[in-house]
Short mmCIF file of C-alpha atoms and ligand atoms in Angstrom, two decimals:
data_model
loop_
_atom_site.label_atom_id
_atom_site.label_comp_id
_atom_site.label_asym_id
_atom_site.label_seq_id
_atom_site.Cartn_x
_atom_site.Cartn_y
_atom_site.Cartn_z
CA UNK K 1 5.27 -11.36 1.46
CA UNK K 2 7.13 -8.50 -0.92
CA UNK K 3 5.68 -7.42 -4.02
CA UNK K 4 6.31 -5.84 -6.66
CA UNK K 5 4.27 -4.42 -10.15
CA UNK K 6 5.33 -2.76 -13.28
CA UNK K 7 3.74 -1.16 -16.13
CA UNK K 8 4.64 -0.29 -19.33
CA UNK K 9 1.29 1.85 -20.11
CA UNK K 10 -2.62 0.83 -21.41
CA UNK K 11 -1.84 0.27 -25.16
CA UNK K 12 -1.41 -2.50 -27.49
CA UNK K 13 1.75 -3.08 -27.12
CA UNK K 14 2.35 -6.81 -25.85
CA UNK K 15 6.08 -6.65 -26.92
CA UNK K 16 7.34 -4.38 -24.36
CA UNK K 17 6.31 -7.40 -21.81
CA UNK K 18 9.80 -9.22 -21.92
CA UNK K 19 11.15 -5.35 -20.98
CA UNK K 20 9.17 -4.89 -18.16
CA UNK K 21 9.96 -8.46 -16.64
CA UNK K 22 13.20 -7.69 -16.73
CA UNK K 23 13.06 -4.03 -15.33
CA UNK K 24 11.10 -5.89 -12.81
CA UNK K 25 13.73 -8.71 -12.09
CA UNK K 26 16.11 -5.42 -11.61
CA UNK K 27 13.91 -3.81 -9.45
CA UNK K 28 13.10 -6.23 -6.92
CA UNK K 29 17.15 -6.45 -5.84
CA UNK K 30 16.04 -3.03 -4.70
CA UNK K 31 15.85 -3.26 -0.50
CA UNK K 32 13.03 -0.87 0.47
CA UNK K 33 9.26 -0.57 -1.51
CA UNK K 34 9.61 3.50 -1.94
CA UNK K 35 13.72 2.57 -4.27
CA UNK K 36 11.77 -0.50 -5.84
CA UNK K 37 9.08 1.56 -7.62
CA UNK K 38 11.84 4.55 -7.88
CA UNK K 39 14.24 2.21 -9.67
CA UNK K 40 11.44 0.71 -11.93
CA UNK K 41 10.02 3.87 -13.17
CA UNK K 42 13.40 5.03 -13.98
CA UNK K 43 14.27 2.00 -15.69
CA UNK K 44 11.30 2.45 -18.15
CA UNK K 45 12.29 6.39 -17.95
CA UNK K 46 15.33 5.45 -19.35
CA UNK K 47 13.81 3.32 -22.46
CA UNK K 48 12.78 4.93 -25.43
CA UNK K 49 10.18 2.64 -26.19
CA UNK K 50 8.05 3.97 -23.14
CA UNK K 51 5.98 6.72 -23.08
CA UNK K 52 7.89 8.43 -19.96
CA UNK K 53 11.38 10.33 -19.45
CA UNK K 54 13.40 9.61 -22.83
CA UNK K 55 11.06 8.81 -25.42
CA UNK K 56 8.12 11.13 -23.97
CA UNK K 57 5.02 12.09 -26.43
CA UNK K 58 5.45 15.37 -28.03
CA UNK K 59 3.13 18.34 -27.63
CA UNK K 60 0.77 19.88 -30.13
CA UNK K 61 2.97 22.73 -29.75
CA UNK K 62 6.48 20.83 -30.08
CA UNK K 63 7.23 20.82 -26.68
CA UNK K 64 7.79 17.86 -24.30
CA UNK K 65 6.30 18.39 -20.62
CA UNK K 66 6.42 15.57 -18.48
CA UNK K 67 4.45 14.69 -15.15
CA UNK K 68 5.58 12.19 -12.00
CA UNK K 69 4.55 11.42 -8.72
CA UNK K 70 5.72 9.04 -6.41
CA UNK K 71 3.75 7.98 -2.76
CA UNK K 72 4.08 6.36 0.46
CA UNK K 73 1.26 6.52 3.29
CA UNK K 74 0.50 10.21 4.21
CA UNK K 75 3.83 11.39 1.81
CA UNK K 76 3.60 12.63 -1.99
CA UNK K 77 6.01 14.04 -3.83
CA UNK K 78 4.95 15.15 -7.85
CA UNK K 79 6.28 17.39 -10.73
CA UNK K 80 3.78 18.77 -13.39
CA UNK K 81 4.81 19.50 -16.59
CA UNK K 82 8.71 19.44 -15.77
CA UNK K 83 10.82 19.97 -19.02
CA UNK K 84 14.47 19.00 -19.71
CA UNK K 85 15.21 16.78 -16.82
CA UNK K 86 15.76 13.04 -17.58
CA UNK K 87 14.36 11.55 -14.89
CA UNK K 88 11.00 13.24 -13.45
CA UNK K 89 11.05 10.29 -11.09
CA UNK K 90 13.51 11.15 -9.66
CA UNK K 91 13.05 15.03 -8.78
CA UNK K 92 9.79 13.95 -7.89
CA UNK K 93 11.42 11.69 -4.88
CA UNK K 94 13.51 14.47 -4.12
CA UNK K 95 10.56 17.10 -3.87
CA UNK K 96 8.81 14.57 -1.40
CA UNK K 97 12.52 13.87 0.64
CA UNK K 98 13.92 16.84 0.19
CA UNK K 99 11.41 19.68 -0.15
CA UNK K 100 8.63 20.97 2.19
CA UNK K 101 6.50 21.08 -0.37
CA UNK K 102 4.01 17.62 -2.04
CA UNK K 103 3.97 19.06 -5.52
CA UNK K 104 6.15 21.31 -7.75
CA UNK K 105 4.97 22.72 -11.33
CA UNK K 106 6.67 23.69 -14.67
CA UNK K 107 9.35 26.10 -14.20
CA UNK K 108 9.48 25.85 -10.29
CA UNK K 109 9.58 22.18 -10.90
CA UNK K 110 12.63 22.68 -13.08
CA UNK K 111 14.66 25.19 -11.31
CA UNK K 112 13.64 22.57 -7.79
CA UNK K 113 15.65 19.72 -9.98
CA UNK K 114 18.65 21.76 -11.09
CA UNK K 115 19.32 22.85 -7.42
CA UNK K 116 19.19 19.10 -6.91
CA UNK K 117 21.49 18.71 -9.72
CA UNK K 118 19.90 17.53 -12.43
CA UNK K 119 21.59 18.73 -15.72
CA UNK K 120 19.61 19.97 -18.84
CA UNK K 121 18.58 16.72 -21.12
CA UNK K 122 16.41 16.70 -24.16
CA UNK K 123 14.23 13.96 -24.11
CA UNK K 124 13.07 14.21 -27.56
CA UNK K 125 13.43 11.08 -30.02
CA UNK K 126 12.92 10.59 -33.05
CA UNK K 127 10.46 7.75 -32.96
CA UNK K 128 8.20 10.60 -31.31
CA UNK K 129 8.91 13.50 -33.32
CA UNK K 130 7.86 11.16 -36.48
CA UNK K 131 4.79 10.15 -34.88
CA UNK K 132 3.81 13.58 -33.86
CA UNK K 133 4.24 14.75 -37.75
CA UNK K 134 2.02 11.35 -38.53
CA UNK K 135 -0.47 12.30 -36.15
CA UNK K 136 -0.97 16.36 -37.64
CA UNK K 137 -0.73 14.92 -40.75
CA UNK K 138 -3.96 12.56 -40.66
CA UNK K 139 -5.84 15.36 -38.04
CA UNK K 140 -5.48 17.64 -41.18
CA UNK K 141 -6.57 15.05 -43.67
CA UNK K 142 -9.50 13.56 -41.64
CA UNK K 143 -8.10 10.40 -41.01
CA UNK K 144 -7.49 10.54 -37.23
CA UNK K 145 -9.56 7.72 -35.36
CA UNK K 146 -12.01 8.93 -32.15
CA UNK K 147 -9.51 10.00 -29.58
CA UNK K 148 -10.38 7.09 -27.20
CA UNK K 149 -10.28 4.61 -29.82
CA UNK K 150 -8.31 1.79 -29.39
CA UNK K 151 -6.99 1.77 -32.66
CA UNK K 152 -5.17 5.47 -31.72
CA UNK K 153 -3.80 3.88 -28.54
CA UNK K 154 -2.38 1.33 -30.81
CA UNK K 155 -1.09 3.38 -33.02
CA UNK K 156 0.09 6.87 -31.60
CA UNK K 157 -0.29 7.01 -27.29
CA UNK K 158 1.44 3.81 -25.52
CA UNK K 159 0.81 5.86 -22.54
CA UNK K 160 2.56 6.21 -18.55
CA UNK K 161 4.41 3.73 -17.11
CA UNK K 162 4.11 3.10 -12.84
CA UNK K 163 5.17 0.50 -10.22
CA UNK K 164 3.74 -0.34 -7.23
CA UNK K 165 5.24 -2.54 -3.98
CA UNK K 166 5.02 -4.14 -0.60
CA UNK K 167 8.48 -4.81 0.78
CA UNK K 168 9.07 -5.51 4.58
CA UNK K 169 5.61 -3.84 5.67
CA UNK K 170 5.83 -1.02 3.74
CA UNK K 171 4.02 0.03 0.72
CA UNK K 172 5.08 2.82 -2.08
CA UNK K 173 4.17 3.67 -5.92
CA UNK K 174 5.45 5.33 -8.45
CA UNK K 175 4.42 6.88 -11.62
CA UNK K 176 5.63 8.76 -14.58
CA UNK K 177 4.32 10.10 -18.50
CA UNK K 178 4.59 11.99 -21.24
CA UNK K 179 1.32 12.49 -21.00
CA UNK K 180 -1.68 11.42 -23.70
CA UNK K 181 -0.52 12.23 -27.56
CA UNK K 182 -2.14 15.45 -29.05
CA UNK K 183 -2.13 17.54 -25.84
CA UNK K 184 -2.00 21.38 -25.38
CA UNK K 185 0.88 22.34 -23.54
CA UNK K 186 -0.16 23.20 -20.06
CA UNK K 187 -2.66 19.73 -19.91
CA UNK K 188 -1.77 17.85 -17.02
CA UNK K 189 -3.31 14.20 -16.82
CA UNK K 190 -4.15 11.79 -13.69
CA UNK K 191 -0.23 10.66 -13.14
CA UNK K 192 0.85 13.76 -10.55
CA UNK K 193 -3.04 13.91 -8.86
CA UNK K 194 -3.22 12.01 -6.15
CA UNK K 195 -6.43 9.23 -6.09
CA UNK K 196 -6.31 9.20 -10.02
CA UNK K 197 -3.03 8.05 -11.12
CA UNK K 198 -1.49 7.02 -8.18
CA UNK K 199 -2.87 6.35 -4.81
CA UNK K 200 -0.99 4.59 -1.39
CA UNK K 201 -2.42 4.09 2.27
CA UNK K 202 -2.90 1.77 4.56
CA UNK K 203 -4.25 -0.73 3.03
CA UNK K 204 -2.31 -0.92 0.14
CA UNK K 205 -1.01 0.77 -2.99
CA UNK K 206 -2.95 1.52 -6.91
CA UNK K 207 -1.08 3.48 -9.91
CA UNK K 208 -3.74 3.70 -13.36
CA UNK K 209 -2.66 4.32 -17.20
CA UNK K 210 -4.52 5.37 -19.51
CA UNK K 211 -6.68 8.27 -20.53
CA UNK K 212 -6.01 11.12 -17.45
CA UNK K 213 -9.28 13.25 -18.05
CA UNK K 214 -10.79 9.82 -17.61
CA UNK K 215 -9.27 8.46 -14.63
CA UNK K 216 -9.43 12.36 -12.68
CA UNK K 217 -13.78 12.15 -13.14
CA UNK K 218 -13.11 8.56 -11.20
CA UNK K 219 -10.48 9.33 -8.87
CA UNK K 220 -9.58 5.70 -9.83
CA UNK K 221 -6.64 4.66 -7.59
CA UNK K 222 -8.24 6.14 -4.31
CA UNK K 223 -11.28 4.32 -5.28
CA UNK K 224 -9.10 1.31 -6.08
CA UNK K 225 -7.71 1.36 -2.72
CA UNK K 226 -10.51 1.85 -0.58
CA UNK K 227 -12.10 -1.27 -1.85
CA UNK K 228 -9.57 -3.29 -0.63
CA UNK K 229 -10.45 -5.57 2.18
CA UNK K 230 -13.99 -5.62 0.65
CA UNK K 231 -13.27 -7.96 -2.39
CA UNK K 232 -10.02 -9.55 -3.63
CA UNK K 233 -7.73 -7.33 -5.65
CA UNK K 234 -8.49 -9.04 -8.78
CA UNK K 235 -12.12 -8.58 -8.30
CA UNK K 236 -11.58 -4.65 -7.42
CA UNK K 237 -9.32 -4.41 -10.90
CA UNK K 238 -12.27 -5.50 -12.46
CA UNK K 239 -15.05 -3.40 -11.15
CA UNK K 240 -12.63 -0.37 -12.00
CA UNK K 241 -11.99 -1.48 -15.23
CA UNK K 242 -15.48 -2.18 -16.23
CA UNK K 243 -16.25 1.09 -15.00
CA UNK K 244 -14.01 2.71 -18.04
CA UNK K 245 -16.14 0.47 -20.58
CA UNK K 246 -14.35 1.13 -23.79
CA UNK K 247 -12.10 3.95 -22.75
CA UNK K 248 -8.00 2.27 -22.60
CA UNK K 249 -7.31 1.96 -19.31
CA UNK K 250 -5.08 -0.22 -16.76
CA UNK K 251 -4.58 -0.29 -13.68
CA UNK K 252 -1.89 -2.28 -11.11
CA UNK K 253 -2.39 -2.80 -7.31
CA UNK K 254 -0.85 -4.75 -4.53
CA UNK K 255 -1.89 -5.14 -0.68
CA UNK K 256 -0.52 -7.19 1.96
CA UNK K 257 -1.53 -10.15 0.44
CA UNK K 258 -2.54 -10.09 -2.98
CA UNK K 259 -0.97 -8.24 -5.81
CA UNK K 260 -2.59 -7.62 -9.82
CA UNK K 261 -2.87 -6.27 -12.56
CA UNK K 262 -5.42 -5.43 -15.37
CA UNK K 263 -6.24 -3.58 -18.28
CA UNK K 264 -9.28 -3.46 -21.14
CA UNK K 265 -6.01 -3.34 -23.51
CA UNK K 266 -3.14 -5.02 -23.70
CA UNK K 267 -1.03 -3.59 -21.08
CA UNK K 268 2.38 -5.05 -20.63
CA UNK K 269 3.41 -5.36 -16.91
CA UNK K 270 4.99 -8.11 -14.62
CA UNK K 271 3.81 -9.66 -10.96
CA UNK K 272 7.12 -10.68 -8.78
CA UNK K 273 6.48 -11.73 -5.67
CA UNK K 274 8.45 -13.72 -2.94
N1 LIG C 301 -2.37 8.66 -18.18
C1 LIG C 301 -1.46 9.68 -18.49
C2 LIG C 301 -2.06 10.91 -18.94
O1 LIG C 301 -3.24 10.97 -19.29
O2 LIG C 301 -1.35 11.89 -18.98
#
């Protein structure tokens, strides 16, 4: 079997489904699991509509700081809080490949990708610079919903986007965000800590969106994973999802047999399997 899993983020926002078929479709040419998730994160990296690379949320402070991790069984690579590189992903590929080091931070993490050769980029928009002014705006009025509110992941997060794969024995994941709206610069969420955002072993492979303080208390993709072989994958989506209750979250697995997806939103993502 060969797998593959995408996701755009836990959020509302069914439309981005027909996008993350496709980066999917793209994706799966790819011939090894470890480029597969690679190639879909930076596919959604590369979309402004996603809450990852170009298009990233924006800082209480103004700044963008991004986090990404990508795993294989027994290899991590990560970058916390990188700024002004377009592709996290990607440098954080090259700090598992090509450094001796699992995880690089802030302006280590950024002077790491230039040597690699990854040019200064901005990845501001304005989509995200209007709804960071939206978002002070009510905060200082009183409007703002309860953090974990659906209604504010509707409206303002649209949060981390990750890919997960079995291809020719081999299982990898990948993960990358902008992190949660309304953060303090320096905040790092579950995407770069491995067991909470991303987890891949043995037995199979687990990235999570949603809330990061959230998913670190639960270590929810280590958890994920070590479950499987006890129930079916759908059933351990489920018990990890209940265990959020209200709080948006999603999560996306695959083994050597089974592959899912769930969320108490409405993430968009896309199963391809052959
Ligand atoms: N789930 C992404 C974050 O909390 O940063």
């Amino acid at each position: 079997m060969r797998f593959l899993v995408l996701h755009g983020g836990a959020s509302l926002r069914e439309e981005l489904k027909p996008k993350v078929e496709k980066f999917a479709e793209l994706a799966f040419e790819k011939e090894t699991a470890l480029d597969a998730v690679v190639e879909s994160v930076r596919l959604m990296e590369d979309d402004p509509d996603f809450n990852a690379g170009t298009g990233s949320n924006i800082r209480i402070d103004g700044s963008i700081q991004m986090d990404a991790a990508v795993m294989i069984p027994n290899e991590l690579g990560a970058v916390i809080n990188i700024e002004r590189v377009k592709n996290p992903v990607l440098v954080a590929r090259d700090v598992m490949l090509k450094s001796p080091h699992l995880i690089l931070s802030g302006d280590g993490a950024v002077q790491f990708a230039r040597k690699m050769g990854y040019p200064d980029y901005d990845p501001r928009t304005k989509y995200r610079e209007d709804k960071r002014k939206i978002i002070i705006e009510k905060l200082k009025s009183g409007q703002i919903p309860e953090y974990y509110h659906p209604e504010f992941f509707k409206e303002f997060l649209g949060d981390t986007v990750g890919a997960v794969a079995y291809i020719d024995g081999k299982f990898a994941a990948a993960v990358s965000t902008g992190g949660t709206a309304l953060t303090l610069r320096g905040r790092v969420g579950d995407s770069p800590i491995p067991g909470a955002g991303i987890y891949c072993g043995e037995k199979g492979a687990a990235v999570a969106t949603g809330i990061g303080e959230e998913i670190i208390k639960r270590m929810a993709s280590l958890r994920a994973h070590n479950m499987i072989g006890d129930y079916s994958l759908h059933d351990i989506c489920s018990r990890i999802v209940k265990d959020f209750g209200e709080i948006p979250f999603g999560i996306i697995m695959v083994s050597r047999e089974e592959a899912c997806g769930l969320s108490n939103l409405k993430m968009p993502y896309a199963v391809i399997s052959e």
